[in-house]
C-alpha cells in the first residue's frame, strides 16, 4: 500500500516544528510497510489533487500567509475545495487552518482570502493567544484511544466556526479558536483544522493513526493498522496533560 501527501507551502508556512507532523505520518506508515511519498507544493505549482491521499498545511506568520494566500486561493482553491469535499484527508494548523477557512482579517487590517473549504473565518486581535493547550475531542478516534489532544498555541487570530463545520473539541486548558466559546478547531468531511502546534502528531499518535486510517479507507476501502509501541508517545501525552490540568 502507498499514500501520497501534499505539503502546502513548506517554505513560507512552517513554524513551531509543524513539519514534525509530516515526519510522524511518514514514520508511522513506514513502520507498518506503507510507502509514503511527500510532495512540497510551492507557489506556482500545478497540482493533480485527485492523486493525493492527504494534505498537510502548517502554521505561519501573518507575513508568510500574505505571501501565499493569493496563490492558494487562485491556483488551488477550486480543486482543493472539491478534493476536500470528496474526502481528501487534510490537517491544517493555525495559519494553514485560517487559510482553509473563508478569510483571515489580520490585526493590521489586511484581509487575506481563504479557500472556503472549512466554514470558519478569523479576525486578528491585538493580544496574542499563547500557551499550552489541552482539548477534549467531540468524538472517539478509536476504541481505547485517549479522548484528548495536547499542544501549544500562539496566534493573534480568533476563529469562529460557521454552520457548515463542527468544532473538533472543547478546550480544557488554553484559548482554542477564539478564547470565548471554549471551542477548538473545525472539521468538515475528512478535513481538520486546529491551533495545536507542538508539533501535534508526535505526542498525539492516536490522532496521527486516525488520519492514516481515514486515508487508507478512502484509497483501499480498509484501514487496519498494525499496533506500534507508543509507550513514549503516550507518556509525553499524559505528562503534558497532567501538567496542563494540574
Ligand atoms: N499568523 C496567524 C496568527 O497569528 C497564525 C499564527 C500561527 O500559525 N501560529 O493568528
PDB file of C-alpha atoms and ligand atoms in Angstrom:
ATOM      1  CA  UNK A   1       0.000   0.000   0.000  1.00  0.00           C
ATOM      2  CA  UNK A   2       1.133   3.523  -0.535  1.00  0.00           C
ATOM      3  CA  UNK A   3      -0.054   7.036   0.296  1.00  0.00           C
ATOM      4  CA  UNK A   4       0.762  10.344  -1.275  1.00  0.00           C
ATOM      5  CA  UNK A   5       0.919  13.513   0.833  1.00  0.00           C
ATOM      6  CA  UNK A   6       0.887  17.106  -0.403  1.00  0.00           C
ATOM      7  CA  UNK A   7       2.762  19.505   1.892  1.00  0.00           C
ATOM      8  CA  UNK A   8       1.472  23.003   1.208  1.00  0.00           C
ATOM      9  CA  UNK A   9       3.955  25.885   1.052  1.00  0.00           C
ATOM     10  CA  UNK A  10       6.599  24.399   3.392  1.00  0.00           C
ATOM     11  CA  UNK A  11       8.990  27.339   2.836  1.00  0.00           C
ATOM     12  CA  UNK A  12       6.521  30.002   3.920  1.00  0.00           C
ATOM     13  CA  UNK A  13       4.342  28.014   6.331  1.00  0.00           C
ATOM     14  CA  UNK A  14       6.330  26.094   8.921  1.00  0.00           C
ATOM     15  CA  UNK A  15       6.607  27.338  12.473  1.00  0.00           C
ATOM     16  CA  UNK A  16       6.917  25.729  15.919  1.00  0.00           C
ATOM     17  CA  UNK A  17       8.094  22.485  14.363  1.00  0.00           C
ATOM     18  CA  UNK A  18       4.922  21.841  12.375  1.00  0.00           C
ATOM     19  CA  UNK A  19       6.956  19.754   9.913  1.00  0.00           C
ATOM     20  CA  UNK A  20       7.139  17.173  12.704  1.00  0.00           C
ATOM     21  CA  UNK A  21       3.600  16.232  11.689  1.00  0.00           C
ATOM     22  CA  UNK A  22       4.837  15.116   8.266  1.00  0.00           C
ATOM     23  CA  UNK A  23       7.726  13.182   9.825  1.00  0.00           C
ATOM     24  CA  UNK A  24       5.287  11.438  12.183  1.00  0.00           C
ATOM     25  CA  UNK A  25       2.876  10.461   9.424  1.00  0.00           C
ATOM     26  CA  UNK A  26       5.701   9.145   7.229  1.00  0.00           C
ATOM     27  CA  UNK A  27       7.425   7.162  10.011  1.00  0.00           C
ATOM     28  CA  UNK A  28       4.259   5.618  11.391  1.00  0.00           C
ATOM     29  CA  UNK A  29       3.344   4.459   7.885  1.00  0.00           C
ATOM     30  CA  UNK A  30       6.865   3.173   7.112  1.00  0.00           C
ATOM     31  CA  UNK A  31       6.971   1.145  10.345  1.00  0.00           C
ATOM     32  CA  UNK A  32       3.900  -0.671   9.011  1.00  0.00           C
ATOM     33  CA  UNK A  33       5.217  -1.192   5.500  1.00  0.00           C
ATOM     34  CA  UNK A  34       3.063   1.547   3.971  1.00  0.00           C
ATOM     35  CA  UNK A  35       5.055   3.614   1.475  1.00  0.00           C
ATOM     36  CA  UNK A  36       4.609   7.361   1.594  1.00  0.00           C
ATOM     37  CA  UNK A  37       5.550   9.991  -0.937  1.00  0.00           C
ATOM     38  CA  UNK A  38       5.584  13.636   0.181  1.00  0.00           C
ATOM     39  CA  UNK A  39       5.448  16.409  -2.410  1.00  0.00           C
ATOM     40  CA  UNK A  40       6.172  20.002  -1.462  1.00  0.00           C
ATOM     41  CA  UNK A  41       3.666  22.330  -3.100  1.00  0.00           C
ATOM     42  CA  UNK A  42       5.328  25.676  -3.736  1.00  0.00           C
ATOM     43  CA  UNK A  43       3.721  28.819  -5.186  1.00  0.00           C
ATOM     44  CA  UNK A  44       3.110  28.331  -8.900  1.00  0.00           C
ATOM     45  CA  UNK A  45       2.802  24.523  -8.740  1.00  0.00           C
ATOM     46  CA  UNK A  46       0.051  22.792 -10.680  1.00  0.00           C
ATOM     47  CA  UNK A  47      -1.359  20.005  -8.503  1.00  0.00           C
ATOM     48  CA  UNK A  48      -3.292  16.908  -9.579  1.00  0.00           C
ATOM     49  CA  UNK A  49      -5.369  16.838  -6.410  1.00  0.00           C
ATOM     50  CA  UNK A  50      -7.231  13.558  -7.081  1.00  0.00           C
ATOM     51  CA  UNK A  51      -3.872  11.724  -6.958  1.00  0.00           C
ATOM     52  CA  UNK A  52      -3.301  12.770  -3.314  1.00  0.00           C
ATOM     53  CA  UNK A  53      -4.433  10.970  -0.182  1.00  0.00           C
ATOM     54  CA  UNK A  54      -3.535  13.617   2.364  1.00  0.00           C
ATOM     55  CA  UNK A  55      -2.651  17.264   2.555  1.00  0.00           C
ATOM     56  CA  UNK A  56      -0.762  18.999   5.345  1.00  0.00           C
ATOM     57  CA  UNK A  57      -0.701  22.773   5.812  1.00  0.00           C
ATOM     58  CA  UNK A  58       1.415  24.177   8.653  1.00  0.00           C
ATOM     59  CA  UNK A  59       1.222  27.451  10.525  1.00  0.00           C
ATOM     60  CA  UNK A  60       2.873  30.712   9.601  1.00  0.00           C
ATOM     61  CA  UNK A  61       3.346  34.352  10.443  1.00  0.00           C
ATOM     62  CA  UNK A  62       0.806  36.799   9.020  1.00  0.00           C
ATOM     63  CA  UNK A  63       3.584  37.854   6.590  1.00  0.00           C
ATOM     64  CA  UNK A  64       4.129  34.238   5.437  1.00  0.00           C
ATOM     65  CA  UNK A  65       0.395  33.791   4.958  1.00  0.00           C
ATOM     66  CA  UNK A  66       0.220  37.003   2.890  1.00  0.00           C
ATOM     67  CA  UNK A  67       2.908  35.629   0.539  1.00  0.00           C
ATOM     68  CA  UNK A  68       0.935  32.550  -0.431  1.00  0.00           C
ATOM     69  CA  UNK A  69      -2.771  33.325   0.196  1.00  0.00           C
ATOM     70  CA  UNK A  70      -3.480  34.533  -3.348  1.00  0.00           C
ATOM     71  CA  UNK A  71      -1.630  31.600  -4.956  1.00  0.00           C
ATOM     72  CA  UNK A  72      -3.504  29.168  -2.723  1.00  0.00           C
ATOM     73  CA  UNK A  73      -6.919  30.641  -3.438  1.00  0.00           C
ATOM     74  CA  UNK A  74      -6.486  31.391  -7.142  1.00  0.00           C
ATOM     75  CA  UNK A  75      -4.364  28.415  -8.245  1.00  0.00           C
ATOM     76  CA  UNK A  76      -5.578  25.668  -5.912  1.00  0.00           C
ATOM     77  CA  UNK A  77      -8.880  26.960  -4.466  1.00  0.00           C
ATOM     78  CA  UNK A  78     -11.495  25.330  -6.701  1.00  0.00           C
ATOM     79  CA  UNK A  79      -9.746  21.967  -6.932  1.00  0.00           C
ATOM     80  CA  UNK A  80      -8.642  21.725  -3.314  1.00  0.00           C
ATOM     81  CA  UNK A  81     -12.202  22.515  -2.208  1.00  0.00           C
ATOM     82  CA  UNK A  82     -13.541  19.800  -4.494  1.00  0.00           C
ATOM     83  CA  UNK A  83     -10.928  17.300  -3.267  1.00  0.00           C
ATOM     84  CA  UNK A  84     -11.788  18.035   0.368  1.00  0.00           C
ATOM     85  CA  UNK A  85     -15.499  17.659  -0.386  1.00  0.00           C
ATOM     86  CA  UNK A  86     -14.532  14.292  -1.926  1.00  0.00           C
ATOM     87  CA  UNK A  87     -12.881  13.187   1.346  1.00  0.00           C
ATOM     88  CA  UNK A  88      -9.234  14.207   0.923  1.00  0.00           C
ATOM     89  CA  UNK A  89      -7.683  13.810   4.382  1.00  0.00           C
ATOM     90  CA  UNK A  90      -6.489  17.237   5.481  1.00  0.00           C
ATOM     91  CA  UNK A  91      -4.638  18.522   8.506  1.00  0.00           C
ATOM     92  CA  UNK A  92      -4.109  22.269   8.788  1.00  0.00           C
ATOM     93  CA  UNK A  93      -2.511  24.021  11.725  1.00  0.00           C
ATOM     94  CA  UNK A  94      -3.029  27.628  12.809  1.00  0.00           C
ATOM     95  CA  UNK A  95      -2.102  29.845   9.818  1.00  0.00           C
ATOM     96  CA  UNK A  96      -2.931  26.965   7.446  1.00  0.00           C
ATOM     97  CA  UNK A  97      -6.229  26.376   9.273  1.00  0.00           C
ATOM     98  CA  UNK A  98      -7.110  30.061   8.858  1.00  0.00           C
ATOM     99  CA  UNK A  99      -6.478  29.947   5.075  1.00  0.00           C
ATOM    100  CA  UNK A 100      -8.572  26.800   4.713  1.00  0.00           C
ATOM    101  CA  UNK A 101     -11.444  28.919   6.010  1.00  0.00           C
ATOM    102  CA  UNK A 102     -13.321  31.790   4.364  1.00  0.00           C
ATOM    103  CA  UNK A 103     -10.904  34.607   5.218  1.00  0.00           C
ATOM    104  CA  UNK A 104      -8.450  35.964   7.769  1.00  0.00           C
ATOM    105  CA  UNK A 105      -8.658  39.658   8.642  1.00  0.00           C
ATOM    106  CA  UNK A 106      -5.257  40.306  10.205  1.00  0.00           C
ATOM    107  CA  UNK A 107      -4.886  42.563  13.204  1.00  0.00           C
ATOM    108  CA  UNK A 108      -3.141  45.062  10.876  1.00  0.00           C
ATOM    109  CA  UNK A 109      -6.374  45.228   8.834  1.00  0.00           C
ATOM    110  CA  UNK A 110      -5.265  43.176   5.800  1.00  0.00           C
ATOM    111  CA  UNK A 111      -7.936  40.781   4.517  1.00  0.00           C
ATOM    112  CA  UNK A 112      -6.353  37.517   3.368  1.00  0.00           C
ATOM    113  CA  UNK A 113      -8.678  35.304   1.342  1.00  0.00           C
ATOM    114  CA  UNK A 114      -9.144  31.644   2.224  1.00  0.00           C
ATOM    115  CA  UNK A 115     -10.300  28.765   0.020  1.00  0.00           C
ATOM    116  CA  UNK A 116     -13.521  28.263   1.989  1.00  0.00           C
ATOM    117  CA  UNK A 117     -13.037  24.515   2.404  1.00  0.00           C
ATOM    118  CA  UNK A 118     -13.858  24.892   6.105  1.00  0.00           C
ATOM    119  CA  UNK A 119     -16.722  27.152   7.117  1.00  0.00           C
ATOM    120  CA  UNK A 120     -14.734  29.326   9.532  1.00  0.00           C
ATOM    121  CA  UNK A 121     -13.488  32.905   9.484  1.00  0.00           C
ATOM    122  CA  UNK A 122     -10.748  34.543  11.512  1.00  0.00           C
ATOM    123  CA  UNK A 123     -10.323  38.036  12.929  1.00  0.00           C
ATOM    124  CA  UNK A 124      -6.918  39.135  14.240  1.00  0.00           C
ATOM    125  CA  UNK A 125      -6.802  40.608  17.735  1.00  0.00           C
ATOM    126  CA  UNK A 126      -4.210  42.818  19.395  1.00  0.00           C
ATOM    127  CA  UNK A 127      -3.442  40.338  22.182  1.00  0.00           C
ATOM    128  CA  UNK A 128      -1.866  37.053  21.115  1.00  0.00           C
ATOM    129  CA  UNK A 129      -3.296  33.805  22.491  1.00  0.00           C
ATOM    130  CA  UNK A 130      -0.265  31.859  23.684  1.00  0.00           C
ATOM    131  CA  UNK A 131       0.400  28.789  25.814  1.00  0.00           C
ATOM    132  CA  UNK A 132      -0.112  25.090  26.240  1.00  0.00           C
ATOM    133  CA  UNK A 133      -3.472  23.705  25.230  1.00  0.00           C
ATOM    134  CA  UNK A 134      -5.424  20.573  26.067  1.00  0.00           C
ATOM    135  CA  UNK A 135      -8.763  19.704  24.493  1.00  0.00           C
ATOM    136  CA  UNK A 136     -11.378  17.024  24.854  1.00  0.00           C
ATOM    137  CA  UNK A 137     -12.389  15.646  21.446  1.00  0.00           C
ATOM    138  CA  UNK A 138     -16.041  15.625  20.446  1.00  0.00           C
ATOM    139  CA  UNK A 139     -15.813  12.068  19.066  1.00  0.00           C
ATOM    140  CA  UNK A 140     -13.866   8.885  19.694  1.00  0.00           C
ATOM    141  CA  UNK A 141     -10.819   8.324  17.453  1.00  0.00           C
ATOM    142  CA  UNK A 142     -10.633   4.585  18.167  1.00  0.00           C
ATOM    143  CA  UNK A 143     -11.589   2.073  20.854  1.00  0.00           C
ATOM    144  CA  UNK A 144      -9.314   2.659  23.816  1.00  0.00           C
ATOM    145  CA  UNK A 145      -7.670   5.792  22.383  1.00  0.00           C
ATOM    146  CA  UNK A 146      -7.389   8.860  24.630  1.00  0.00           C
ATOM    147  CA  UNK A 147     -10.217  11.367  24.165  1.00  0.00           C
ATOM    148  CA  UNK A 148      -7.799  14.279  24.428  1.00  0.00           C
ATOM    149  CA  UNK A 149      -5.309  16.195  22.281  1.00  0.00           C
ATOM    150  CA  UNK A 150      -2.500  18.327  23.629  1.00  0.00           C
ATOM    151  CA  UNK A 151      -0.371  21.008  22.002  1.00  0.00           C
ATOM    152  CA  UNK A 152       0.840  24.572  22.061  1.00  0.00           C
ATOM    153  CA  UNK A 153      -0.859  27.654  20.614  1.00  0.00           C
ATOM    154  CA  UNK A 154       0.414  31.073  19.550  1.00  0.00           C
ATOM    155  CA  UNK A 155      -1.918  33.156  17.383  1.00  0.00           C
ATOM    156  CA  UNK A 156      -3.489  36.561  17.108  1.00  0.00           C
ATOM    157  CA  UNK A 157      -6.399  35.259  15.027  1.00  0.00           C
ATOM    158  CA  UNK A 158      -9.741  34.480  16.621  1.00  0.00           C
ATOM    159  CA  UNK A 159     -11.544  31.842  14.603  1.00  0.00           C
ATOM    160  CA  UNK A 160     -15.313  31.426  14.527  1.00  0.00           C
ATOM    161  CA  UNK A 161     -16.896  28.205  13.275  1.00  0.00           C
ATOM    162  CA  UNK A 162     -19.913  28.593  10.967  1.00  0.00           C
ATOM    163  CA  UNK A 163     -22.838  26.223  10.469  1.00  0.00           C
ATOM    164  CA  UNK A 164     -21.039  24.295   7.689  1.00  0.00           C
ATOM    165  CA  UNK A 165     -18.330  22.947  10.020  1.00  0.00           C
ATOM    166  CA  UNK A 166     -18.096  21.494  13.511  1.00  0.00           C
ATOM    167  CA  UNK A 167     -15.551  22.197  16.203  1.00  0.00           C
ATOM    168  CA  UNK A 168     -13.190  19.293  16.885  1.00  0.00           C
ATOM    169  CA  UNK A 169     -13.351  19.614  20.627  1.00  0.00           C
ATOM    170  CA  UNK A 170     -13.798  21.545  23.854  1.00  0.00           C
ATOM    171  CA  UNK A 171     -10.918  23.464  25.377  1.00  0.00           C
ATOM    172  CA  UNK A 172      -9.816  22.092  28.739  1.00  0.00           C
ATOM    173  CA  UNK A 173      -6.817  24.396  29.078  1.00  0.00           C
ATOM    174  CA  UNK A 174      -5.819  27.295  26.820  1.00  0.00           C
ATOM    175  CA  UNK A 175      -7.706  29.582  24.432  1.00  0.00           C
ATOM    176  CA  UNK A 176      -8.531  27.463  21.361  1.00  0.00           C
ATOM    177  CA  UNK A 177     -10.377  29.009  18.410  1.00  0.00           C
ATOM    178  CA  UNK A 178     -11.110  32.384  19.946  1.00  0.00           C
ATOM    179  CA  UNK A 179     -10.792  32.367  23.739  1.00  0.00           C
ATOM    180  CA  UNK A 180     -14.532  32.997  24.039  1.00  0.00           C
ATOM    181  CA  UNK A 181     -16.624  29.914  23.329  1.00  0.00           C
ATOM    182  CA  UNK A 182     -14.333  27.096  24.568  1.00  0.00           C
ATOM    183  CA  UNK A 183     -14.252  25.586  21.082  1.00  0.00           C
ATOM    184  CA  UNK A 184     -11.108  24.361  19.358  1.00  0.00           C
ATOM    185  CA  UNK A 185     -10.592  23.518  15.719  1.00  0.00           C
ATOM    186  CA  UNK A 186     -13.009  22.736  12.941  1.00  0.00           C
ATOM    187  CA  UNK A 187     -13.794  19.733  10.805  1.00  0.00           C
ATOM    188  CA  UNK A 188     -15.749  19.021   7.637  1.00  0.00           C
ATOM    189  CA  UNK A 189     -15.606  15.745   5.670  1.00  0.00           C
ATOM    190  CA  UNK A 190     -12.075  14.412   6.415  1.00  0.00           C
ATOM    191  CA  UNK A 191     -10.540  17.881   6.836  1.00  0.00           C
ATOM    192  CA  UNK A 192      -9.352  19.095  10.227  1.00  0.00           C
ATOM    193  CA  UNK A 193      -8.021  22.485  11.201  1.00  0.00           C
ATOM    194  CA  UNK A 194      -6.774  23.442  14.635  1.00  0.00           C
ATOM    195  CA  UNK A 195      -4.454  25.707  16.610  1.00  0.00           C
ATOM    196  CA  UNK A 196      -2.371  22.869  18.051  1.00  0.00           C
ATOM    197  CA  UNK A 197       1.338  23.245  17.362  1.00  0.00           C
ATOM    198  CA  UNK A 198       3.843  21.238  19.270  1.00  0.00           C
ATOM    199  CA  UNK A 199       4.240  19.570  16.895  1.00  0.00           C
ATOM    200  CA  UNK A 200       0.823  17.994  17.228  1.00  0.00           C
ATOM    201  CA  UNK A 201       1.112  14.437  15.928  1.00  0.00           C
ATOM    202  CA  UNK A 202       4.264  13.141  17.707  1.00  0.00           C
ATOM    203  CA  UNK A 203       2.579  13.404  21.100  1.00  0.00           C
ATOM    204  CA  UNK A 204      -0.908  12.647  19.849  1.00  0.00           C
ATOM    205  CA  UNK A 205      -0.208   9.382  17.980  1.00  0.00           C
ATOM    206  CA  UNK A 206      -3.863   8.343  18.217  1.00  0.00           C
ATOM    207  CA  UNK A 207      -4.736  11.330  16.008  1.00  0.00           C
ATOM    208  CA  UNK A 208      -1.899  10.524  13.579  1.00  0.00           C
ATOM    209  CA  UNK A 209      -3.233   6.980  13.170  1.00  0.00           C
ATOM    210  CA  UNK A 210      -6.787   8.235  12.833  1.00  0.00           C
ATOM    211  CA  UNK A 211      -5.721  10.349   9.840  1.00  0.00           C
ATOM    212  CA  UNK A 212      -3.770   7.467   8.278  1.00  0.00           C
ATOM    213  CA  UNK A 213      -6.759   5.125   8.716  1.00  0.00           C
ATOM    214  CA  UNK A 214      -9.065   7.649   7.026  1.00  0.00           C
ATOM    215  CA  UNK A 215      -6.646   7.935   4.097  1.00  0.00           C
ATOM    216  CA  UNK A 216      -6.303   4.150   3.748  1.00  0.00           C
ATOM    217  CA  UNK A 217     -10.073   3.679   3.954  1.00  0.00           C
ATOM    218  CA  UNK A 218     -10.567   6.226   1.212  1.00  0.00           C
ATOM    219  CA  UNK A 219      -7.990   4.685  -1.143  1.00  0.00           C
ATOM    220  CA  UNK A 220      -8.185   0.958  -0.301  1.00  0.00           C
ATOM    221  CA  UNK A 221     -11.522   0.540   1.468  1.00  0.00           C
ATOM    222  CA  UNK A 222      -9.820  -0.821   4.588  1.00  0.00           C
ATOM    223  CA  UNK A 223      -7.827   0.931   7.249  1.00  0.00           C
ATOM    224  CA  UNK A 224      -6.497  -1.678   9.690  1.00  0.00           C
ATOM    225  CA  UNK A 225      -3.198  -0.606  11.206  1.00  0.00           C
ATOM    226  CA  UNK A 226      -0.735  -2.874  12.982  1.00  0.00           C
ATOM    227  CA  UNK A 227      -0.222  -1.616  16.556  1.00  0.00           C
ATOM    228  CA  UNK A 228       3.032   0.194  17.371  1.00  0.00           C
ATOM    229  CA  UNK A 229       4.809   0.539  20.704  1.00  0.00           C
ATOM    230  CA  UNK A 230       3.656   4.032  21.670  1.00  0.00           C
ATOM    231  CA  UNK A 231       4.848   3.925  25.282  1.00  0.00           C
ATOM    232  CA  UNK A 232       6.997   7.039  24.918  1.00  0.00           C
ATOM    233  CA  UNK A 233       4.474   8.935  22.826  1.00  0.00           C
ATOM    234  CA  UNK A 234       1.635   8.346  25.279  1.00  0.00           C
ATOM    235  CA  UNK A 235       3.950   9.090  28.210  1.00  0.00           C
ATOM    236  CA  UNK A 236       4.574  12.513  26.626  1.00  0.00           C
ATOM    237  CA  UNK A 237       0.853  12.950  26.036  1.00  0.00           C
ATOM    238  CA  UNK A 238      -0.110  12.034  29.592  1.00  0.00           C
ATOM    239  CA  UNK A 239       2.630  14.102  31.221  1.00  0.00           C
ATOM    240  CA  UNK A 240       1.637  17.190  29.239  1.00  0.00           C
ATOM    241  CA  UNK A 241      -1.995  16.622  30.066  1.00  0.00           C
ATOM    242  CA  UNK A 242      -1.166  16.358  33.776  1.00  0.00           C
ATOM    243  CA  UNK A 243       0.985  19.471  33.594  1.00  0.00           C
ATOM    244  CA  UNK A 244      -1.785  21.370  31.781  1.00  0.00           C
ATOM    245  CA  UNK A 245      -4.688  20.478  34.018  1.00  0.00           C
ATOM    246  CA  UNK A 246      -2.752  20.421  37.325  1.00  0.00           C
TER     247      UNK A 246
HETATM  248  N1  LIG B   1      -0.418  34.452  11.799  1.00  0.00           N
HETATM  249  C1  LIG B   1      -1.537  33.765  12.365  1.00  0.00           C
HETATM  250  C2  LIG B   1      -2.000  34.370  13.675  1.00  0.00           C
HETATM  251  O1  LIG B   1      -1.228  34.978  14.362  1.00  0.00           O
HETATM  252  C3  LIG B   1      -1.204  32.293  12.540  1.00  0.00           C
HETATM  253  C4  LIG B   1      -0.123  32.065  13.550  1.00  0.00           C
HETATM  254  C5  LIG B   1       0.380  30.647  13.579  1.00  0.00           C
HETATM  255  O2  LIG B   1       0.311  29.924  12.592  1.00  0.00           O
HETATM  256  N2  LIG B   1       0.957  30.255  14.707  1.00  0.00           N
HETATM  257  O3  LIG B   1      -3.140  34.202  14.036  1.00  0.00           O
END
